[in-house]
Amino acid sequence: MEPVANLTRKEQVIRKAAELFREKGYAASSMRDLAQKLGIEAASLYSHIKSKEEILQSLCFDMATEFRKSLDEVERQKGPASEKLRRGIVGHIQVMAKDLTASAVFMNEHRHMSQPFLREFLLLRINYINRFKDIIEEGINSGEFKDSIDKKLAVMTLFSSLNWMPQWYDPHSNIVPIDLGQKLADMLVNGMKR
Amino acid sequence: MEPVANLTRKEQVIRKAAELFREKGYAASSMRDLAQKLGIEAASLYSHIKSKEEILQSLCFDMATEFRKSLDEVERQKGPASEKLRRGIVGHIQVMAKDLTASAVFMNEHRHMSQPFLREFLLLRINYINRFKDIIEEGINSGEFKDSIDKKLAVMTLFSSLNWMPQWYDPHSNIVPIDLGQKLADMLVNGMKR
DNA sequence: CCTACCGATCGGTAGG
DNA sequence: CCTACCGATCGGTAGG
């Protein structure tokens, strides 16, 4: 019997680690801290995970997969570039909102991965960003967006705004993630339109 | 005789530390790493600085002072809120551009300060953000900005975009900081205007 | 700025 | 999941 809503012990370890890494940063988090949060001894962690870095890797690559899937879905649909961009933004926000803790780790701690994992991770991220850049370019070519906009600047501003969100968004606030995504998309996409 | 264009040894230590903290993060940077960059023994660092954290504190608080001074200057001038906001943005970017390394440390490593320094730092930062929020509010009240905009969201988006800049801006690129600031201000302020 | 060194803590293993 | 432990590394001090 596999767990359904419940988490395996390994998943519990990873989840608690994500909270710890988010709070203190990866390098400042010790395996003894993590063990204490779980109420076990540090050495016992290693029956569930291979290493501290393995936890970071699984957090980062799982998030990367979610982001990719969300954008796949957006690209499958037809419509003007501005609409695609809006849906891409809303999707990105929703993926983050599903796990703000992992998102914060993904964003701020990925650099602590060793090679070749870091390299692979950065390639995934560049690819994802380029797909957004392509949508912006499509919008410029179709005349939806001003041709005066600086694509690199636009896409960097976009991701800055999106990626900082786990740092200030309060999941208990009265604004729900999908509305937040819509509002963010309004602010960011409208600035590009003719 | 005091150094003029030259740096004191202490300033050299702090500068090299900033580079190291930016590259590897504060927690993952050892005093032995830093000593090596300077070509001395780790123990010798302590004739120039009191502790590892003192370096972080001086980086963070010096940047905070620069940001505050820039905003003081902006508030001293008259003009519509949109113009103030633009100048605030350009000023912020210019302060960062003057020292991208220290800016990156300021942004990403401040949380490693201990109390009461961290608390004091966060108060300065809240205060700075609130002054931008006031400018936005002024623009809404005067009718320059849409009254539908969410002040908190707007100011968070603004700072996200600004603060991520040290991570992607290439100082050797053909776009100079003041132009970058102008373009960023265009994108961000125009989205708020009626 | 150096040599010599400290106690504390780190990630991880052996063996149950 | 535990006890017992490892070698490596940490920030920092004493004394010159």
Short mmCIF file of C-alpha atoms (C1' of nucleotides) in Angstrom, two decimals:
data_model
loop_
_atom_site.label_atom_id
_atom_site.label_comp_id
_atom_site.label_asym_id
_atom_site.label_seq_id
_atom_site.Cartn_x
_atom_site.Cartn_y
_atom_site.Cartn_z
CA MET A 1 0.00 0.00 0.00
CA GLU A 2 1.35 3.34 -0.99
CA PRO A 3 0.65 6.57 0.85
CA VAL A 4 -1.99 8.69 -0.82
CA ALA A 5 -2.50 11.99 0.94
CA ASN A 6 0.17 11.08 3.49
CA LEU A 7 3.81 11.67 2.97
CA THR A 8 6.50 9.04 3.03
CA ARG A 9 9.13 9.55 5.67
CA LYS A 10 11.53 10.68 2.97
CA GLU A 11 9.05 13.29 1.80
CA GLN A 12 8.64 14.48 5.37
CA VAL A 13 12.39 14.86 5.67
CA ILE A 14 12.53 16.85 2.44
CA ARG A 15 9.64 19.07 3.45
CA LYS A 16 11.16 19.90 6.83
CA ALA A 17 14.48 20.50 5.12
CA ALA A 18 12.83 22.95 2.74
CA GLU A 19 11.48 24.92 5.69
CA LEU A 20 14.88 24.95 7.30
CA PHE A 21 16.74 25.91 4.12
CA ARG A 22 14.28 28.70 3.51
CA GLU A 23 14.65 30.09 7.02
CA LYS A 24 18.40 29.90 7.48
CA GLY A 25 19.75 29.23 4.01
CA TYR A 26 21.23 25.93 2.84
CA ALA A 27 24.79 26.48 3.99
CA ALA A 28 23.77 27.66 7.45
CA SER A 29 21.41 24.71 7.97
CA SER A 30 22.98 21.70 9.63
CA MET A 31 21.81 18.13 9.44
CA ARG A 32 21.56 18.26 13.23
CA ASP A 33 19.09 21.16 12.95
CA LEU A 34 17.06 19.13 10.51
CA ALA A 35 17.12 16.01 12.66
CA GLN A 36 15.93 18.02 15.64
CA LYS A 37 12.96 19.37 13.67
CA LEU A 38 12.02 15.76 12.95
CA GLY A 39 12.68 14.55 16.49
CA ILE A 40 15.39 12.07 15.49
CA GLU A 41 19.18 11.83 15.61
CA ALA A 42 21.25 13.33 12.80
CA ALA A 43 22.68 9.97 11.80
CA SER A 44 19.17 8.60 11.30
CA LEU A 45 18.52 11.02 8.45
CA TYR A 46 20.81 8.95 6.27
CA SER A 47 18.45 6.00 6.20
CA HIS A 48 16.12 8.22 4.18
CA ILE A 49 18.39 10.39 2.15
CA LYS A 50 21.86 9.97 0.68
CA SER A 51 23.22 13.40 1.50
CA LYS A 52 22.33 16.95 2.40
CA GLU A 53 22.78 17.99 -1.21
CA GLU A 54 20.44 15.29 -2.48
CA ILE A 55 17.64 17.10 -0.64
CA LEU A 56 18.48 20.38 -2.31
CA GLN A 57 18.64 18.69 -5.69
CA SER A 58 15.26 17.10 -5.35
CA LEU A 59 13.70 20.38 -4.22
CA CYS A 60 15.20 22.34 -7.09
CA PHE A 61 14.59 19.85 -9.88
CA ASP A 62 11.04 19.06 -8.77
CA MET A 63 10.17 22.74 -8.88
CA ALA A 64 11.85 23.09 -12.28
CA THR A 65 9.68 20.26 -13.57
CA GLU A 66 6.51 21.93 -12.31
CA PHE A 67 7.43 25.20 -13.98
CA ARG A 68 8.16 23.43 -17.25
CA LYS A 69 4.86 21.55 -17.18
CA SER A 70 2.95 24.75 -16.57
CA LEU A 71 4.58 26.44 -19.55
CA ASP A 72 4.07 23.37 -21.77
CA GLU A 73 0.37 23.69 -21.08
CA VAL A 74 0.36 27.38 -21.96
CA GLU A 75 2.21 26.82 -25.22
CA ARG A 76 -0.26 24.15 -26.23
CA GLN A 77 -3.05 26.72 -26.35
CA LYS A 78 -3.67 29.14 -29.19
CA GLY A 79 -4.18 32.86 -28.86
CA PRO A 80 -2.43 36.21 -29.04
CA ALA A 81 1.00 36.55 -27.44
CA SER A 82 -0.29 38.88 -24.76
CA GLU A 83 -2.78 36.23 -23.67
CA LYS A 84 -0.09 33.55 -23.70
CA LEU A 85 2.16 35.74 -21.63
CA ARG A 86 -0.63 36.40 -19.13
CA ARG A 87 -1.32 32.70 -18.80
CA GLY A 88 2.37 31.97 -18.45
CA ILE A 89 2.60 34.46 -15.59
CA VAL A 90 -0.50 33.15 -13.85
CA GLY A 91 0.78 29.60 -14.24
CA HIS A 92 4.16 30.49 -12.81
CA ILE A 93 2.54 32.14 -9.80
CA GLN A 94 0.28 29.18 -9.23
CA VAL A 95 3.17 26.73 -9.31
CA MET A 96 4.98 28.84 -6.74
CA ALA A 97 1.88 29.26 -4.58
CA LYS A 98 1.42 25.49 -4.40
CA ASP A 99 4.70 25.33 -2.47
CA LEU A 100 6.06 28.68 -1.40
CA THR A 101 8.71 27.07 0.75
CA ALA A 102 10.17 24.96 -2.03
CA SER A 103 9.89 27.95 -4.38
CA ALA A 104 11.96 30.12 -2.07
CA VAL A 105 14.60 27.40 -1.84
CA PHE A 106 14.55 26.89 -5.61
CA MET A 107 15.13 30.60 -6.10
CA ASN A 108 17.71 31.38 -3.42
CA GLU A 109 19.61 28.19 -2.70
CA HIS A 110 20.11 26.47 -6.04
CA ARG A 111 23.62 27.85 -6.32
CA HIS A 112 24.76 25.50 -3.55
CA MET A 113 24.36 22.48 -5.79
CA SER A 114 27.59 20.96 -7.01
CA GLN A 115 28.42 20.12 -10.60
CA PRO A 116 27.11 18.68 -12.83
CA PHE A 117 23.74 19.31 -11.16
CA LEU A 118 24.12 23.06 -11.00
CA ARG A 119 24.99 23.24 -14.68
CA GLU A 120 21.98 21.14 -15.63
CA PHE A 121 19.72 23.22 -13.42
CA LEU A 122 20.91 26.48 -14.96
CA LEU A 123 20.30 25.09 -18.44
CA LEU A 124 16.71 24.27 -17.52
CA ARG A 125 16.26 27.74 -16.17
CA ILE A 126 17.73 29.46 -19.22
CA ASN A 127 15.48 27.37 -21.41
CA TYR A 128 12.40 28.36 -19.41
CA ILE A 129 13.31 32.04 -19.57
CA ASN A 130 13.95 31.83 -23.29
CA ARG A 131 10.52 30.41 -23.88
CA PHE A 132 9.05 33.49 -22.22
CA LYS A 133 11.35 35.66 -24.28
CA ASP A 134 10.02 33.97 -27.41
CA ILE A 135 6.47 34.82 -26.41
CA ILE A 136 7.45 38.45 -25.96
CA GLU A 137 9.18 38.42 -29.33
CA GLU A 138 6.08 36.92 -30.91
CA GLY A 139 4.07 39.80 -29.44
CA ILE A 140 6.47 42.34 -30.85
CA ASN A 141 6.38 40.75 -34.30
CA SER A 142 2.61 40.60 -34.34
CA GLY A 143 2.44 44.26 -33.33
CA GLU A 144 0.78 43.60 -29.98
CA PHE A 145 3.76 44.85 -28.03
CA LYS A 146 5.77 48.01 -28.60
CA ASP A 147 8.78 47.29 -30.74
CA SER A 148 10.73 49.70 -28.57
CA ILE A 149 10.81 47.30 -25.63
CA ASP A 150 14.08 45.74 -24.63
CA LYS A 151 13.37 42.01 -24.62
CA LYS A 152 16.08 41.09 -22.18
CA LEU A 153 15.12 43.86 -19.80
CA ALA A 154 11.44 42.99 -20.07
CA VAL A 155 11.96 39.33 -19.34
CA MET A 156 14.35 40.03 -16.47
CA THR A 157 11.91 42.48 -14.90
CA LEU A 158 9.19 39.91 -15.32
CA PHE A 159 11.10 37.14 -13.57
CA SER A 160 12.38 39.45 -10.88
CA SER A 161 8.82 40.32 -9.96
CA LEU A 162 7.66 36.75 -10.13
CA ASN A 163 10.54 35.20 -8.29
CA TRP A 164 10.60 37.57 -5.39
CA MET A 165 6.99 36.76 -4.63
CA PRO A 166 7.66 33.87 -2.20
CA GLN A 167 9.51 36.38 -0.03
CA TRP A 168 6.60 38.70 0.60
CA TYR A 169 3.39 36.92 -0.35
CA ASP A 170 1.32 35.97 2.67
CA PRO A 171 -0.69 32.83 1.90
CA HIS A 172 -3.19 33.86 4.59
CA SER A 173 -3.85 37.22 2.97
CA ASN A 174 -7.21 37.90 1.36
CA ILE A 175 -5.72 37.84 -2.13
CA VAL A 176 -5.73 34.37 -3.60
CA PRO A 177 -2.82 33.22 -5.85
CA ILE A 178 -4.77 33.24 -9.10
CA ASP A 179 -5.90 36.83 -8.49
CA LEU A 180 -2.37 37.78 -7.56
CA GLY A 181 -1.20 36.27 -10.82
CA GLN A 182 -3.84 38.20 -12.75
CA LYS A 183 -2.91 41.48 -11.09
CA LEU A 184 0.77 40.89 -11.66
CA ALA A 185 0.07 40.02 -15.28
CA ASP A 186 -1.94 43.22 -15.64
CA MET A 187 0.86 45.36 -14.33
CA LEU A 188 3.59 43.65 -16.29
CA VAL A 189 1.93 42.91 -19.62
CA ASN A 190 0.09 46.22 -19.95
CA GLY A 191 3.43 48.00 -19.74
CA MET A 192 4.52 46.26 -22.93
CA LYS A 193 1.39 46.78 -25.00
CA ARG A 194 1.21 49.43 -27.66
CA MET B 1 48.19 61.21 5.58
CA GLU B 2 44.95 59.48 4.76
CA PRO B 3 44.35 57.46 1.63
CA VAL B 4 42.41 59.33 -1.02
CA ALA B 5 41.67 57.24 -4.06
CA ASN B 6 43.42 54.26 -2.44
CA LEU B 7 41.73 51.89 -0.09
CA THR B 8 42.82 51.24 3.47
CA ARG B 9 43.73 47.64 4.19
CA LYS B 10 40.46 47.27 6.06
CA GLU B 11 38.53 48.49 3.02
CA GLN B 12 40.43 46.04 0.85
CA VAL B 13 39.45 43.24 3.19
CA ILE B 14 35.80 44.30 3.08
CA ARG B 15 35.80 44.58 -0.68
CA LYS B 16 37.29 41.15 -1.19
CA ALA B 17 34.85 39.78 1.36
CA ALA B 18 31.96 41.29 -0.58
CA GLU B 19 33.10 39.49 -3.72
CA LEU B 20 33.40 36.25 -1.83
CA PHE B 21 30.02 36.59 -0.09
CA ARG B 22 28.39 37.37 -3.38
CA GLU B 23 29.89 34.35 -5.10
CA LYS B 24 29.42 31.71 -2.44
CA GLY B 25 27.03 33.25 0.05
CA TYR B 26 27.98 34.46 3.52
CA ALA B 27 27.55 31.16 5.36
CA ALA B 28 29.51 29.18 2.80
CA SER B 29 32.40 31.66 2.76
CA SER B 30 35.17 30.90 5.22
CA MET B 31 37.64 33.32 6.66
CA ARG B 32 40.33 31.06 5.21
CA ASP B 33 38.84 31.59 1.72
CA LEU B 34 38.95 35.31 2.32
CA ALA B 35 42.50 35.27 3.62
CA GLN B 36 43.59 33.34 0.56
CA LYS B 37 42.07 35.93 -1.76
CA LEU B 38 44.15 38.54 0.04
CA GLY B 39 47.30 36.45 0.14
CA ILE B 40 47.54 36.36 3.93
CA GLU B 41 46.84 33.90 6.75
CA ALA B 42 43.33 33.65 8.19
CA ALA B 43 44.45 34.79 11.62
CA SER B 44 45.86 37.98 10.13
CA LEU B 45 42.43 39.13 9.08
CA TYR B 46 41.63 39.89 12.69
CA SER B 47 44.10 42.72 12.87
CA HIS B 48 41.80 44.57 10.46
CA ILE B 49 38.33 43.41 11.40
CA LYS B 50 36.71 42.26 14.59
CA SER B 51 34.71 39.38 13.17
CA LYS B 52 33.25 37.88 10.04
CA GLU B 53 29.89 39.36 10.85
CA GLU B 54 31.32 42.84 11.27
CA ILE B 55 32.16 42.76 7.56
CA LEU B 56 28.60 41.83 6.65
CA GLN B 57 27.25 44.57 8.90
CA SER B 58 29.39 47.24 7.37
CA LEU B 59 28.43 46.15 3.84
CA CYS B 60 24.72 46.11 4.62
CA PHE B 61 24.52 49.31 6.62
CA ASP B 62 26.71 51.27 4.23
CA MET B 63 24.44 50.34 1.34
CA ALA B 64 21.36 51.21 3.41
CA THR B 65 22.84 54.65 4.03
CA GLU B 66 23.43 55.21 0.33
CA PHE B 67 19.87 54.25 -0.52
CA ARG B 68 18.49 56.56 2.14
CA LYS B 69 20.59 59.48 0.95
CA SER B 70 19.42 58.98 -2.62
CA LEU B 71 15.77 59.03 -1.54
CA ASP B 72 16.31 62.07 0.70
CA GLU B 73 17.53 63.92 -2.36
CA VAL B 74 14.49 62.88 -4.39
CA GLU B 75 12.06 63.95 -1.67
CA ARG B 76 13.70 67.35 -1.45
CA GLN B 77 12.64 68.11 -5.02
CA LYS B 78 9.17 69.25 -6.06
CA GLY B 79 7.11 67.79 -8.84
CA PRO B 80 4.36 65.30 -9.63
CA ALA B 81 4.41 61.93 -7.88
CA SER B 82 5.14 60.08 -11.11
CA GLU B 83 8.26 62.18 -11.58
CA LYS B 84 9.33 61.59 -7.98
CA LEU B 85 8.81 57.89 -8.40
CA ARG B 86 10.87 57.89 -11.58
CA ARG B 87 13.69 59.73 -9.89
CA GLY B 88 13.50 57.40 -6.92
CA ILE B 89 13.86 54.41 -9.22
CA VAL B 90 16.72 55.92 -11.18
CA GLY B 91 18.46 56.86 -7.92
CA HIS B 92 18.06 53.38 -6.53
CA ILE B 93 19.53 51.85 -9.66
CA GLN B 94 22.44 54.27 -9.63
CA VAL B 95 23.27 53.47 -6.03
CA MET B 96 23.27 49.77 -6.86
CA ALA B 97 25.32 50.28 -10.01
CA LYS B 98 28.01 52.08 -8.03
CA ASP B 99 28.69 48.83 -6.21
CA LEU B 100 26.92 45.82 -7.69
CA THR B 101 28.86 43.44 -5.48
CA ALA B 102 27.88 45.13 -2.22
CA SER B 103 24.32 45.46 -3.54
CA ALA B 104 24.04 41.76 -4.14
CA VAL B 105 25.33 41.05 -0.64
CA PHE B 106 22.97 43.64 0.84
CA MET B 107 20.06 41.96 -0.88
CA ASN B 108 20.81 38.30 -0.38
CA GLU B 109 22.94 37.96 2.72
CA HIS B 110 21.56 40.46 5.22
CA ARG B 111 19.59 37.76 6.99
CA HIS B 112 22.83 36.31 8.35
CA MET B 113 23.30 39.26 10.65
CA SER B 114 22.61 38.56 14.30
CA GLN B 115 20.37 40.62 16.55
CA PRO B 116 20.05 43.48 17.23
CA PHE B 117 21.66 44.36 13.90
CA LEU B 118 19.23 42.41 11.80
CA ARG B 119 16.27 44.05 13.49
CA GLU B 120 17.71 47.50 12.94
CA PHE B 121 18.49 46.72 9.33
CA LEU B 122 14.96 45.49 8.64
CA LEU B 123 13.54 48.66 10.17
CA LEU B 124 15.62 50.78 7.82
CA ARG B 125 14.44 48.73 4.90
CA ILE B 126 10.76 48.95 5.87
CA ASN B 127 11.13 52.67 6.26
CA TYR B 128 12.67 53.00 2.80
CA ILE B 129 9.93 50.93 1.21
CA ASN B 130 7.24 52.92 2.99
CA ARG B 131 8.61 56.14 1.60
CA PHE B 132 8.16 54.73 -1.91
CA LYS B 133 4.69 53.57 -0.95
CA ASP B 134 3.88 57.12 0.15
CA ILE B 135 4.93 58.44 -3.22
CA ILE B 136 2.64 55.96 -4.92
CA GLU B 137 -0.19 56.95 -2.59
CA GLU B 138 0.44 60.61 -3.38
CA GLY B 139 0.11 59.75 -7.07
CA ILE B 140 -3.16 57.95 -6.50
CA ASN B 141 -4.58 60.85 -4.47
CA SER B 142 -3.56 63.39 -7.07
CA GLY B 143 -5.19 61.31 -9.79
CA GLU B 144 -1.95 60.59 -11.64
CA PHE B 145 -2.11 56.87 -10.91
CA LYS B 146 -5.06 54.55 -11.24
CA ASP B 147 -6.89 54.23 -7.95
CA SER B 148 -7.39 50.56 -8.75
CA ILE B 149 -3.75 49.73 -8.14
CA ASP B 150 -2.83 47.65 -5.13
CA LYS B 151 -0.22 49.73 -3.32
CA LYS B 152 1.47 46.84 -1.59
CA LEU B 153 1.59 44.78 -4.77
CA ALA B 154 2.89 47.72 -6.77
CA VAL B 155 5.68 48.52 -4.36
CA MET B 156 6.68 44.86 -4.00
CA THR B 157 6.80 44.42 -7.76
CA LEU B 158 8.85 47.55 -7.98
CA PHE B 159 11.43 46.42 -5.45
CA SER B 160 11.54 42.93 -6.83
CA SER B 161 12.51 44.31 -10.21
CA LEU B 162 15.02 46.71 -8.76
CA ASN B 163 16.63 44.35 -6.34
CA TRP B 164 17.14 41.48 -8.69
CA MET B 165 19.12 43.71 -11.02
CA PRO B 166 22.57 43.02 -9.52
CA GLN B 167 22.03 39.38 -10.44
CA TRP B 168 21.69 39.88 -14.17
CA TYR B 169 22.97 43.35 -15.05
CA ASP B 170 26.25 43.23 -16.89
CA PRO B 171 28.27 46.38 -16.12
CA HIS B 172 30.14 45.92 -19.40
CA SER B 173 26.96 45.90 -21.45
CA ASN B 174 26.21 48.78 -23.76
CA ILE B 175 23.38 50.02 -21.57
CA VAL B 176 24.58 52.43 -18.92
CA PRO B 177 23.00 52.44 -15.43
CA ILE B 178 21.14 55.72 -15.80
CA ASP B 179 19.52 54.52 -19.02
CA LEU B 180 18.69 51.22 -17.41
CA GLY B 181 17.04 53.14 -14.58
CA GLN B 182 15.05 55.23 -17.07
CA LYS B 183 13.87 52.18 -18.97
CA LEU B 184 12.93 50.37 -15.80
CA ALA B 185 11.10 53.44 -14.59
CA ASP B 186 9.24 53.61 -17.92
CA MET B 187 8.09 50.02 -17.66
CA LEU B 188 7.12 50.21 -14.02
CA VAL B 189 5.64 53.69 -13.69
CA ASN B 190 3.70 53.66 -16.96
CA GLY B 191 1.83 50.59 -15.76
CA MET B 192 0.44 52.60 -12.87
CA LYS B 193 -0.59 55.72 -14.78
CA ARG B 194 -4.19 56.33 -15.73
"C1'" DC C 1 51.05 39.91 9.56
"C1'" DC C 2 52.72 35.10 11.29
"C1'" DT C 3 52.90 30.50 13.96
"C1'" DA C 4 50.56 27.68 16.79
"C1'" DC C 5 46.59 26.43 18.46
"C1'" DC C 6 41.57 26.12 20.71
"C1'" DG C 7 36.84 24.21 21.32
"C1'" DA C 8 32.86 23.70 18.57
"C1'" DT C 9 30.60 22.00 14.89
"C1'" DC C 10 30.24 20.03 10.37
"C1'" DG C 11 28.52 15.99 6.98
"C1'" DG C 12 28.68 11.47 7.09
"C1'" DT C 13 29.80 6.14 8.28
"C1'" DA C 14 29.92 1.59 10.87
"C1'" DG C 15 27.39 -1.49 12.92
"C1'" DG C 16 23.66 -2.73 15.01
"C1'" DC D 1 16.17 4.75 14.02
"C1'" DC D 2 20.16 4.64 17.62
"C1'" DT D 3 25.04 4.87 19.77
"C1'" DA D 4 29.48 5.84 18.93
"C1'" DC D 5 32.50 7.92 16.34
"C1'" DC D 6 35.53 9.91 12.21
"C1'" DG D 7 38.39 13.45 9.82
"C1'" DA D 8 37.76 18.00 8.18
"C1'" DT D 9 36.80 22.50 8.81
"C1'" DC D 10 34.97 26.40 11.22
"C1'" DG D 11 35.60 31.36 13.59
"C1'" DG D 12 38.61 33.11 16.49
"C1'" DT D 13 42.66 33.95 20.24
"C1'" DA D 14 47.46 34.23 22.32
"C1'" DG D 15 51.56 35.91 21.77
"C1'" DG D 16 54.84 37.58 19.24
#
